[in-house]
Each structure stands twice: as C-alpha cells, then as structure tokens.
PDB file of C-alpha atoms and ligand atoms in Angstrom:
ATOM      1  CA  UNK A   1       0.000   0.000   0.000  1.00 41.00           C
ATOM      2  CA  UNK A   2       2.612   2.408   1.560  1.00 42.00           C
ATOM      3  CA  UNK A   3       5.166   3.837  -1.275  1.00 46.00           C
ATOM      4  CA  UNK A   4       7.274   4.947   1.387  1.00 59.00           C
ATOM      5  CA  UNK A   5       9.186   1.462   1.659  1.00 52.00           C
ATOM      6  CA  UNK A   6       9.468   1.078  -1.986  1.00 48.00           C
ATOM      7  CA  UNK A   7       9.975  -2.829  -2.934  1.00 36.00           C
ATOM      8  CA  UNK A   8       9.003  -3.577   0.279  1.00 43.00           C
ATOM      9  CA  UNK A   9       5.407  -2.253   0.009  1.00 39.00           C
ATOM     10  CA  UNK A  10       3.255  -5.031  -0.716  1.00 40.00           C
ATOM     11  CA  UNK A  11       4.752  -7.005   2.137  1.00 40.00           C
ATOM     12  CA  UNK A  12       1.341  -7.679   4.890  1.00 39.00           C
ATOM     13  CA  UNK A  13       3.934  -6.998   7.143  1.00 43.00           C
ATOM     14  CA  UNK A  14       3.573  -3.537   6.749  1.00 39.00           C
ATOM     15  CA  UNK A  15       0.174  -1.999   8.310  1.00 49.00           C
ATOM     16  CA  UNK A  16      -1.251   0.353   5.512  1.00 54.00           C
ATOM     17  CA  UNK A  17      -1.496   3.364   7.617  1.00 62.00           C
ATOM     18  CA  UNK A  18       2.357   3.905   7.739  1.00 65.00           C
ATOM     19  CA  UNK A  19       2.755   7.045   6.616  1.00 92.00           C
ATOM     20  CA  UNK A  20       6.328   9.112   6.308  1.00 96.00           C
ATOM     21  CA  UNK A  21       6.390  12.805   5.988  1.00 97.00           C
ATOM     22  CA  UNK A  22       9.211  14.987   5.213  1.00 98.00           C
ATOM     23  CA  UNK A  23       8.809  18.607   5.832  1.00 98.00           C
ATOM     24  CA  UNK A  24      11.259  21.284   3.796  1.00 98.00           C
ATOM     25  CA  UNK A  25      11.764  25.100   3.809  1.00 98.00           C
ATOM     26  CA  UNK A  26      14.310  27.607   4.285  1.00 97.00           C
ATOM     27  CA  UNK A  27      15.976  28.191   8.193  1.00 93.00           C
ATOM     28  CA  UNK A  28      13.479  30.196   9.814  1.00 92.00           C
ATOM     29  CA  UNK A  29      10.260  29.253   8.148  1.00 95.00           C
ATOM     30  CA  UNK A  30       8.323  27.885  10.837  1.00 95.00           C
ATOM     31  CA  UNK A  31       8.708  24.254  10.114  1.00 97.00           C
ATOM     32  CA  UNK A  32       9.884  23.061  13.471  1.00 95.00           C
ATOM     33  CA  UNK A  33       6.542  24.267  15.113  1.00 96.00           C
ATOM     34  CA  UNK A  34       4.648  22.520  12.427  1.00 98.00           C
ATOM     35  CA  UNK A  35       6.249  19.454  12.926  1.00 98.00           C
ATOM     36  CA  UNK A  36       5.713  19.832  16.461  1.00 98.00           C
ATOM     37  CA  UNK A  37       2.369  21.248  16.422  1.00 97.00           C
ATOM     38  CA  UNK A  38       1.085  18.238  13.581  1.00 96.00           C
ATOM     39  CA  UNK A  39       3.053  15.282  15.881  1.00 97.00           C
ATOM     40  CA  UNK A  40       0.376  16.902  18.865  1.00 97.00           C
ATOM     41  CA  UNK A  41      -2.460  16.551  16.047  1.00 95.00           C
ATOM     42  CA  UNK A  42      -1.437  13.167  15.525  1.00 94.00           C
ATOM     43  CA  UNK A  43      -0.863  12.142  18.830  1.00 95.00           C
ATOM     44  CA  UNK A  44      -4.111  12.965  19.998  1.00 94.00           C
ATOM     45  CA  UNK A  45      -5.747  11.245  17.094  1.00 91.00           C
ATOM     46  CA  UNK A  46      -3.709   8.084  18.629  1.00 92.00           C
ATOM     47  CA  UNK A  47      -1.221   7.255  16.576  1.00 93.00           C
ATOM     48  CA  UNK A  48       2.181   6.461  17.384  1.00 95.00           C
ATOM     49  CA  UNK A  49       4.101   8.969  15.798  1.00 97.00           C
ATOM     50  CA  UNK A  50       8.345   8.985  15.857  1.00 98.00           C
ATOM     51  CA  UNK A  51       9.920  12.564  15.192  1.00 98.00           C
ATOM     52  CA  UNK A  52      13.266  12.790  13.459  1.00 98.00           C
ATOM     53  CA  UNK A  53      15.849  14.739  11.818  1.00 98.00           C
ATOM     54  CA  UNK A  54      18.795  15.505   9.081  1.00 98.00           C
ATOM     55  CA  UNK A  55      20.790  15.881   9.651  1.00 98.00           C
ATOM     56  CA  UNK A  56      21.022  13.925  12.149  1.00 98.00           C
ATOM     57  CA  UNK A  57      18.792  10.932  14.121  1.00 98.00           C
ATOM     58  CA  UNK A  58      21.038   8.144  15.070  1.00 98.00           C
ATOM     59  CA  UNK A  59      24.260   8.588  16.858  1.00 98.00           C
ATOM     60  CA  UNK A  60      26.561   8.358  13.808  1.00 98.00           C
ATOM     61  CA  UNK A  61      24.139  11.182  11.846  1.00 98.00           C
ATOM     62  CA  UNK A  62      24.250  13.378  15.033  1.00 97.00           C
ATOM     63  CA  UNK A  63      28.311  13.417  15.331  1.00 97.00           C
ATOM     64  CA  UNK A  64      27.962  14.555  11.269  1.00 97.00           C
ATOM     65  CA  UNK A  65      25.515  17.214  12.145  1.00 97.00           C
ATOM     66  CA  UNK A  66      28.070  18.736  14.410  1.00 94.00           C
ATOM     67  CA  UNK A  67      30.833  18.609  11.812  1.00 93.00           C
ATOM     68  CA  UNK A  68      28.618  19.957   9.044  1.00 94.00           C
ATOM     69  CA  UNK A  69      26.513  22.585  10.874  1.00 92.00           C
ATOM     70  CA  UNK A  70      29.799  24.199  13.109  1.00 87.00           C
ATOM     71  CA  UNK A  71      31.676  26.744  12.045  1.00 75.00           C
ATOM     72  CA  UNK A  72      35.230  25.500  13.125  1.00 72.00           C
ATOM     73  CA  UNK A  73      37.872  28.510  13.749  1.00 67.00           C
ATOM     74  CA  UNK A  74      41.096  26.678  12.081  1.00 77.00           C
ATOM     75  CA  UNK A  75      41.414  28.183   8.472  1.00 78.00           C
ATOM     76  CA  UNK A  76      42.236  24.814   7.635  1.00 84.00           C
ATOM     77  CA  UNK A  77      39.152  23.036   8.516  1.00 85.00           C
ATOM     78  CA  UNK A  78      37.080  23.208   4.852  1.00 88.00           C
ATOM     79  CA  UNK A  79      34.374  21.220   3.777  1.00 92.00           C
ATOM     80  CA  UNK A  80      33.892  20.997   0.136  1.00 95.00           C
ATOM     81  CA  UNK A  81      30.825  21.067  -2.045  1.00 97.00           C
ATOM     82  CA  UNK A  82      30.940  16.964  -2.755  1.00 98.00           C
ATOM     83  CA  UNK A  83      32.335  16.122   0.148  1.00 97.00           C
ATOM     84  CA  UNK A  84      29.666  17.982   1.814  1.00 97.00           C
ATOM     85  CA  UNK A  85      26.864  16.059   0.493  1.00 98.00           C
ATOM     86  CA  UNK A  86      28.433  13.071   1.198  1.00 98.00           C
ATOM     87  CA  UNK A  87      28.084  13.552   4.640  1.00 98.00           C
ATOM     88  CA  UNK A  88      24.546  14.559   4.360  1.00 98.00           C
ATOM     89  CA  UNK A  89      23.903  11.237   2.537  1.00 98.00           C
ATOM     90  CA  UNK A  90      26.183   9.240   4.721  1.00 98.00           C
ATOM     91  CA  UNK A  91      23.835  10.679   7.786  1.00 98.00           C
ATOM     92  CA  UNK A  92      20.826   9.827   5.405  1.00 98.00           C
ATOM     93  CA  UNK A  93      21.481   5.966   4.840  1.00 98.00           C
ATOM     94  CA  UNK A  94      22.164   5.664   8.461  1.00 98.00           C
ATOM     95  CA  UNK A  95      18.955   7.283   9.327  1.00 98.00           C
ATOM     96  CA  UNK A  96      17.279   5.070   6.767  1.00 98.00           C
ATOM     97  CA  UNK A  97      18.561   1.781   8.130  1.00 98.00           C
ATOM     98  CA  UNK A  98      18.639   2.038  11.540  1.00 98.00           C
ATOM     99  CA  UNK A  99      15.397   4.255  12.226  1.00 98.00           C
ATOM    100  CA  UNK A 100      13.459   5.277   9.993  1.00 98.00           C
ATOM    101  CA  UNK A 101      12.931   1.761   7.851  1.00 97.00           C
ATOM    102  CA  UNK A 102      12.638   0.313  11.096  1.00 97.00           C
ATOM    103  CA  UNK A 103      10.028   2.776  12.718  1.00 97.00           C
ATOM    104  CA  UNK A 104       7.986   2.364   9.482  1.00 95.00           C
ATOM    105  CA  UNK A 105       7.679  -1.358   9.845  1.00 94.00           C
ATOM    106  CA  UNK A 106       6.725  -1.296  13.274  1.00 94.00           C
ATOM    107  CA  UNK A 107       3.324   0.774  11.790  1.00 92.00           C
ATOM    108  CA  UNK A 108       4.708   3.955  13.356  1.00 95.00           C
ATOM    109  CA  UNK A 109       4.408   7.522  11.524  1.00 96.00           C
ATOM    110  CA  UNK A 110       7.662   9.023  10.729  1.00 97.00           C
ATOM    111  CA  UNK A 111       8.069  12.550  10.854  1.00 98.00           C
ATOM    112  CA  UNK A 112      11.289  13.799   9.153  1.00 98.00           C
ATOM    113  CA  UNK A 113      12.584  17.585   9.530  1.00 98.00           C
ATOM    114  CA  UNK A 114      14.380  18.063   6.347  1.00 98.00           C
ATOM    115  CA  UNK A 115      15.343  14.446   3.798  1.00 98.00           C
ATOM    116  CA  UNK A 116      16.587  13.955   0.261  1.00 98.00           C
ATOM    117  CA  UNK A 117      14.852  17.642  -1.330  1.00 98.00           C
ATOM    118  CA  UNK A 118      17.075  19.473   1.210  1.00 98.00           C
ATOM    119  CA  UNK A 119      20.103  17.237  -0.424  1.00 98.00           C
ATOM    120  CA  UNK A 120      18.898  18.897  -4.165  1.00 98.00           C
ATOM    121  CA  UNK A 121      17.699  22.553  -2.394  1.00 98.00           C
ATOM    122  CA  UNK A 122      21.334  23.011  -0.502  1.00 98.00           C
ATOM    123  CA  UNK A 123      23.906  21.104  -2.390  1.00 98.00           C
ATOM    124  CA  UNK A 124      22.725  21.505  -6.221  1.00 98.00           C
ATOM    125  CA  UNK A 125      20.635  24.561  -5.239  1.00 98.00           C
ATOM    126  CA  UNK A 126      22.947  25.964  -2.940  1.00 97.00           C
ATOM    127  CA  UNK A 127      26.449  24.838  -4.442  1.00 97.00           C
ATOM    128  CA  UNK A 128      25.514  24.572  -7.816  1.00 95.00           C
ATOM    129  CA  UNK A 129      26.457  20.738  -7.744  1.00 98.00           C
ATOM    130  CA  UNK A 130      24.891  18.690 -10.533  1.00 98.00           C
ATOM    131  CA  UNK A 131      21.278  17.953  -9.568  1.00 98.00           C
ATOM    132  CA  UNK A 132      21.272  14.073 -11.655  1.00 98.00           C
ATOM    133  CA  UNK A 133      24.468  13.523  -9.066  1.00 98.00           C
ATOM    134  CA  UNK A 134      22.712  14.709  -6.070  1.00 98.00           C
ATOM    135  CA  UNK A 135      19.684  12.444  -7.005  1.00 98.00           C
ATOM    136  CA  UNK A 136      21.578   9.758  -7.476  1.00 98.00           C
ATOM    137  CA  UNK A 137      23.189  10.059  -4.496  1.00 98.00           C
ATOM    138  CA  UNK A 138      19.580  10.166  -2.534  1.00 98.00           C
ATOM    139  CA  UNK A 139      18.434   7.540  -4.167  1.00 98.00           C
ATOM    140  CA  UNK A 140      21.436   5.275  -2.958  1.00 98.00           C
ATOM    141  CA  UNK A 141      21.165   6.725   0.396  1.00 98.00           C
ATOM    142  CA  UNK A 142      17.267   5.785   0.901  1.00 98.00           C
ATOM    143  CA  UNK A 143      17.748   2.225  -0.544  1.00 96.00           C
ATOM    144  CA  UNK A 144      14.007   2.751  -1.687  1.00 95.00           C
ATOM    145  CA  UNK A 145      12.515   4.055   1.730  1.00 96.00           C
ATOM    146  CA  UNK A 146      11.064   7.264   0.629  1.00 96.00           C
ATOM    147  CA  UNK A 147       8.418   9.867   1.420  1.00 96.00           C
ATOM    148  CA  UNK A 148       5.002   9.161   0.787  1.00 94.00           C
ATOM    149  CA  UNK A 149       4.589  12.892   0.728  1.00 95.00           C
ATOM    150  CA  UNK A 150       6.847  16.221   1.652  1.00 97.00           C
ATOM    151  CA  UNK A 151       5.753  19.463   2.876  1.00 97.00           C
ATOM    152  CA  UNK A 152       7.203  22.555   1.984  1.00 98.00           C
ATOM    153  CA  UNK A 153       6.542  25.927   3.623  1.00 98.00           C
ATOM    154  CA  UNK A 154       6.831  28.708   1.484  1.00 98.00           C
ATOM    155  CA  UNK A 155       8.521  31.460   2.849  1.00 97.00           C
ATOM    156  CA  UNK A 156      11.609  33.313   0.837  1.00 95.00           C
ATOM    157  CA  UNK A 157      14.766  33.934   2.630  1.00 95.00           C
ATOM    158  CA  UNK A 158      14.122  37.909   2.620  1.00 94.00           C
ATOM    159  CA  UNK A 159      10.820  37.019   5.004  1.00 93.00           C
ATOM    160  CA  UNK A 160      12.778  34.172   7.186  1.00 93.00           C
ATOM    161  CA  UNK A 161      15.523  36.704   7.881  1.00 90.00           C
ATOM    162  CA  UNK A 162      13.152  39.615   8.561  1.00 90.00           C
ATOM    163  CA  UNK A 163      11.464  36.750  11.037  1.00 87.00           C
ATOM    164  CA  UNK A 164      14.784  36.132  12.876  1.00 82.00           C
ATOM    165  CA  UNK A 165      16.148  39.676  13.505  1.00 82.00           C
ATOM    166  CA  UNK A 166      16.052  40.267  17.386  1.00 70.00           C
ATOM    167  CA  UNK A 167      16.709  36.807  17.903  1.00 79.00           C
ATOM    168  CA  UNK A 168      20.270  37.106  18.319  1.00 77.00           C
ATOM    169  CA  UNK A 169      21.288  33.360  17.877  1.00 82.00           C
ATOM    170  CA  UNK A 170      24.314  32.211  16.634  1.00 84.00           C
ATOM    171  CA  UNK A 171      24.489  31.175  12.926  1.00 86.00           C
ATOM    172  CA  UNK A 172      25.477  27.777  11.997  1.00 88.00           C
ATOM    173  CA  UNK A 173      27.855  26.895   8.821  1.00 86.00           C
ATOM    174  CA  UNK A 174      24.781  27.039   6.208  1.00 87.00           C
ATOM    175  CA  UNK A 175      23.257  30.063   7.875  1.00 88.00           C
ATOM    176  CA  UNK A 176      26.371  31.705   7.621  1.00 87.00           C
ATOM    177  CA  UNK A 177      25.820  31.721   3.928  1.00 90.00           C
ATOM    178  CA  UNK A 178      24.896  34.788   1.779  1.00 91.00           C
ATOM    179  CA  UNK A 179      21.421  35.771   0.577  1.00 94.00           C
ATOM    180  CA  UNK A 180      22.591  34.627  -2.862  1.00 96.00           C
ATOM    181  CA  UNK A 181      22.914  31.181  -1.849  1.00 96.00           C
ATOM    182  CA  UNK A 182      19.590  30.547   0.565  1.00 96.00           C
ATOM    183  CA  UNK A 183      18.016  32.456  -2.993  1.00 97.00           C
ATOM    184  CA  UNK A 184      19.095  29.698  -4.782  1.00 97.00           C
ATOM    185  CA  UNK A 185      18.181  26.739  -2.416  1.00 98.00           C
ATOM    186  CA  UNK A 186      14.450  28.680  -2.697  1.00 98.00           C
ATOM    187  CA  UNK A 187      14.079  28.179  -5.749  1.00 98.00           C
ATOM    188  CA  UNK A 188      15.451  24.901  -6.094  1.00 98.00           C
ATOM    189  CA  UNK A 189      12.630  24.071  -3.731  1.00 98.00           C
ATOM    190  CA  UNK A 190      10.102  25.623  -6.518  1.00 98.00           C
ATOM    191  CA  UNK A 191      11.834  23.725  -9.128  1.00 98.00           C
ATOM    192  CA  UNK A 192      11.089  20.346  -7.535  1.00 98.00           C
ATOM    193  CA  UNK A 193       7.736  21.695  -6.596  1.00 98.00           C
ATOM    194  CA  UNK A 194       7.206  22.378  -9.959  1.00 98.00           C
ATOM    195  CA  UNK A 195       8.288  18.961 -11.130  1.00 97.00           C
ATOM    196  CA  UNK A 196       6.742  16.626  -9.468  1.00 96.00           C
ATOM    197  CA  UNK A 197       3.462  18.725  -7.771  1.00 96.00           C
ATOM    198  CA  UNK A 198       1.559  15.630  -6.617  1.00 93.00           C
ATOM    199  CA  UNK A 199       4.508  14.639  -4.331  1.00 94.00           C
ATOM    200  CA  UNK A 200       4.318  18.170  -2.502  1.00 96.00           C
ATOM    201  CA  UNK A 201       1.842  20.186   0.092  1.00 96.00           C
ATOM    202  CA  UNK A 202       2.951  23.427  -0.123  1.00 98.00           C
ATOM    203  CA  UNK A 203       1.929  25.993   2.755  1.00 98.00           C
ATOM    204  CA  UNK A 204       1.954  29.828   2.789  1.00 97.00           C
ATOM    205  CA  UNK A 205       4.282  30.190   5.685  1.00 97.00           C
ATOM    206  CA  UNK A 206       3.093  33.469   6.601  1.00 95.00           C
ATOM    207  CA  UNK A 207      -0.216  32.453   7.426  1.00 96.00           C
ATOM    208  CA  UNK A 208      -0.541  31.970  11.876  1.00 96.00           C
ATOM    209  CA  UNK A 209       1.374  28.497  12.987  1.00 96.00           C
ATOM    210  CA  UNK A 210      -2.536  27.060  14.064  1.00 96.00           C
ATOM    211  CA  UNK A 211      -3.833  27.849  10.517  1.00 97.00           C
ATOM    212  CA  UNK A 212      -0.963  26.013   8.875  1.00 98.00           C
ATOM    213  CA  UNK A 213      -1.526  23.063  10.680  1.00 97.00           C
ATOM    214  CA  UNK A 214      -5.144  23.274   9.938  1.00 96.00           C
ATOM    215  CA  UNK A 215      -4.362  23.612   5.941  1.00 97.00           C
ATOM    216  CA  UNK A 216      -1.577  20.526   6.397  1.00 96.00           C
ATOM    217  CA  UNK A 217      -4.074  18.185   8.225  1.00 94.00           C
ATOM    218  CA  UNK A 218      -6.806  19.007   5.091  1.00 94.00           C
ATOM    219  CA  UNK A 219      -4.047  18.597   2.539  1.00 93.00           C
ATOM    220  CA  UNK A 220      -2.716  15.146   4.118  1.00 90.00           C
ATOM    221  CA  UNK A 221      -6.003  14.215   4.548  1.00 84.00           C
ATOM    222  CA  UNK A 222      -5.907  12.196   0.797  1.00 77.00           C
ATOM    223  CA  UNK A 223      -2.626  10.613   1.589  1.00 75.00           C
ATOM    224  CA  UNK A 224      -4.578   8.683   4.716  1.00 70.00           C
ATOM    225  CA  UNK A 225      -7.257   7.540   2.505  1.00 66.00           C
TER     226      UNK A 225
HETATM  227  P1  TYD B   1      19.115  22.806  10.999  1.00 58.53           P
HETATM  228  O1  TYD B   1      19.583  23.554  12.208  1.00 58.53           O
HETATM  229  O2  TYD B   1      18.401  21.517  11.223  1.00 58.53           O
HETATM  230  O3  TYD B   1      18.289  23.777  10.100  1.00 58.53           O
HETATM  231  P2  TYD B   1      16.746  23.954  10.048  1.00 58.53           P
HETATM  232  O4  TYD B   1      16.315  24.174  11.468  1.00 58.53           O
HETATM  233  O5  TYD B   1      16.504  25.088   9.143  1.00 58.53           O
HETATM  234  O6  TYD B   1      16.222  22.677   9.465  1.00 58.53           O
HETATM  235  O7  TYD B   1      20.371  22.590  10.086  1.00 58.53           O
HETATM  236  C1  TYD B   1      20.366  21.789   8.978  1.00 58.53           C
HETATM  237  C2  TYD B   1      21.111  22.516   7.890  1.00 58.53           C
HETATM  238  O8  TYD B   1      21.660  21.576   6.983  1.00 58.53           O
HETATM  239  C3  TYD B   1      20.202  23.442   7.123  1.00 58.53           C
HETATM  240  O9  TYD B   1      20.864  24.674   6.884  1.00 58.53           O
HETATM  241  C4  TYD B   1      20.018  22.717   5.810  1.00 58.53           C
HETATM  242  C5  TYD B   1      21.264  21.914   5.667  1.00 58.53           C
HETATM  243  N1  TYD B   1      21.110  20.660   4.894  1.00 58.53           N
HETATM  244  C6  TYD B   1      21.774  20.508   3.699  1.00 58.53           C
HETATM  245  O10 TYD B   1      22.508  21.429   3.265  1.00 58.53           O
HETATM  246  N2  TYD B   1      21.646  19.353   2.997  1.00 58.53           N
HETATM  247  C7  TYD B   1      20.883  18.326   3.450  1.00 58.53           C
HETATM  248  O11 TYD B   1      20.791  17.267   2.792  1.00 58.53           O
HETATM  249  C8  TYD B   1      20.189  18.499   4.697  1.00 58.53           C
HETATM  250  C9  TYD B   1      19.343  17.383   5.245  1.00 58.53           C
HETATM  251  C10 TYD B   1      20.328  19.683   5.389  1.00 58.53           C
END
C-alpha cells in the first residue's frame, strides 16, 4: 500500500497506515513548530508517531551534524561542495537503516525535519552541484525508503531573515551563507515543486502556525485515505 518502503510495500507486514512525511523550507520558516504542532495533532488522534531529523537521528548522523553545521575557527578546517553532500547522505542511509525503515515497519508515523529535497535545495541549489548527481546520491542513500509525501513551507529567505532579527542566535555553517545562496536553495525548492506537484503540500508560511496546521491536516487528509 505504503510507497514509502518502496519494494518492500506489498509485504502484509507492513500496516497500511504507515505514513512518512518529510517537511522542507528555508531556516526560519516555521517548520519546526509545524512538525511539532502536527506530531500533537497526531498524537491525539492516537497514533504512534516517531519525530526525526537531518541531519542527524542516530548517533553516527548526530556526530555529522556537528561537523557539518559548526563553524570550526582553524582556516584549515574546509568542507567541500561533494564532500559535503556526502556527509549529508552518509547521515541519510544511516537514518534510513537504523530508524526510519525500522520505525515504518513497526506501523509507526515518521516525521522527518528536512530528507533527500534538502540534499537537491542546498547542495545543487545551494552549491551549484549537478542535480542528476545529487539524485543519485539520494536515491542510494534511501535504498528505496522514501516519502510518501513532503511538505514545503513557502517562505523566501528575505521574510525568514526579517522573522529572525532580534533573535540574536548564533548562525550555523549554512546560515552563515549569503542571501545569494539561501536564494538559490528557494528556488530549487520551486523547481522540484514544480516537477513533481503531486509529491508536494505546499503551505503559505506566513499564514498563523494554528492555521498552517489546519491547511496541512486538510491537505494530508488524501494521503490517509
Ligand atoms: P538545521 O539547524 O536543522 O536547520 P533547520 O532548522 O533550518 O532545518 O540545520 C540543517 C542545515 O543543513 C540546514 O541549513 C540545511 C542543511 N542541509 C543541507 O545542506 N543538505 C541536506 O541534505 C540536509 C538534510 C540539510
């Protein structure tokens, strides 16, 4: 039934209403209270719901998150473009084998902040690497295991900026980056969008955090048919 365990789907194993959900958007959008607010929703609808993230999510993806997201002082320490999103997809087939194929199997929901768009949004987006290698490179990663259906809010880096001044919190090694590159990770998120609109909800991010729910829980509301 589930596509989200690819060769694996028509196993009776697998109870039908497994459902896994990656959310995207730009740093600052508002998708960590969605993905908050909608595990609440789905809590209290009572279903067992597991909440993870890239990168990041087992212990191995975790000790990559801190090398990729710090900004180390040595002048030496450099991380380049494809060795970059190998780490991402090294975290990524971790994720996939030890959690999330495993969570999926045992009939829970998965609910996964950021997966293999962010991969095409940052590193092809972002660092101009060659989308068909990036893809590739997800595809490997996953082994099959992929989103039934991703969520994107929509909110352009000008607006997520404008959202974080007066927060004062230090910037990691992506948010570090200049306008010019979150621009282009934006619209590498309308690109896909654009390609393949059945696989996305899309959400106005500047609507109130309880309306957005209210729109995702109507939009998913066909994938739980
Ligand atoms: P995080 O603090 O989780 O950002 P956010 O709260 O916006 O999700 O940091 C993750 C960063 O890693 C974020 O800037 C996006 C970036 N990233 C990639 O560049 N490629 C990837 O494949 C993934 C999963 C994340």
């Amino acid at each position: 039934m589930t596509t989200s365990l690819g060769v694996q789907q028509n196993s009776s194993r697998i109870p039908t209403q497994t459902k896994f959900i990656a959310f995207e958007g730009l740093d600052g959008s508002g998708k960590s209270t969605l993905i908050q607010n909608y595990r609440a929703y789905l809590e209290a609808e009572g279903l067992k719901v597991y909440l993870t993230r890239e990168p990041g999510g087992t212990p191995l993806g975790e000790e990559l998150r801190n090398t990729l997201l710090s900004i180390k002082k040595n002048a030496n320490f450099k991380i380049s473009a494809r060795a970059e999103l190998l780490l991402y997809e090294a975290s990524r087939a971790q994720h996939v084998d030890q959690i999330i194929r495993p969570k999926l199997l045992a009939g829970e929901v998965v609910l996964c902040d950021r997966f293999t768009a962010s991969s095409v949004a940052f590193q092809a987006g972002g660092r101009a690497l060659r989308t068909g290698d990036v893809e590739w490179l997800n595809q490997f990663a996953v082994d099959q295991c992929r989103p039934d259906v991703q969520v994107f809010i929509d909110l352009t880096y000008e607006e997520c900026q404008r959202r974080k001044q007066g927060m004062n919190q230090p910037l990691d090694r992506l948010e570090s980056e200049k306008a010019e590159f979150h621009n282009s990770v934006y619209q590498s998120y309308k690109q896909q969008i654009e390609i393949d609109p059945e696989g996305w909800i899309v959400l106005d991010g500047h609507l109130e955090p309880q309306l957005i729910l209210q729109r995702l829980v109507q939009d998913l509301k066909k994938y739980w048919e």
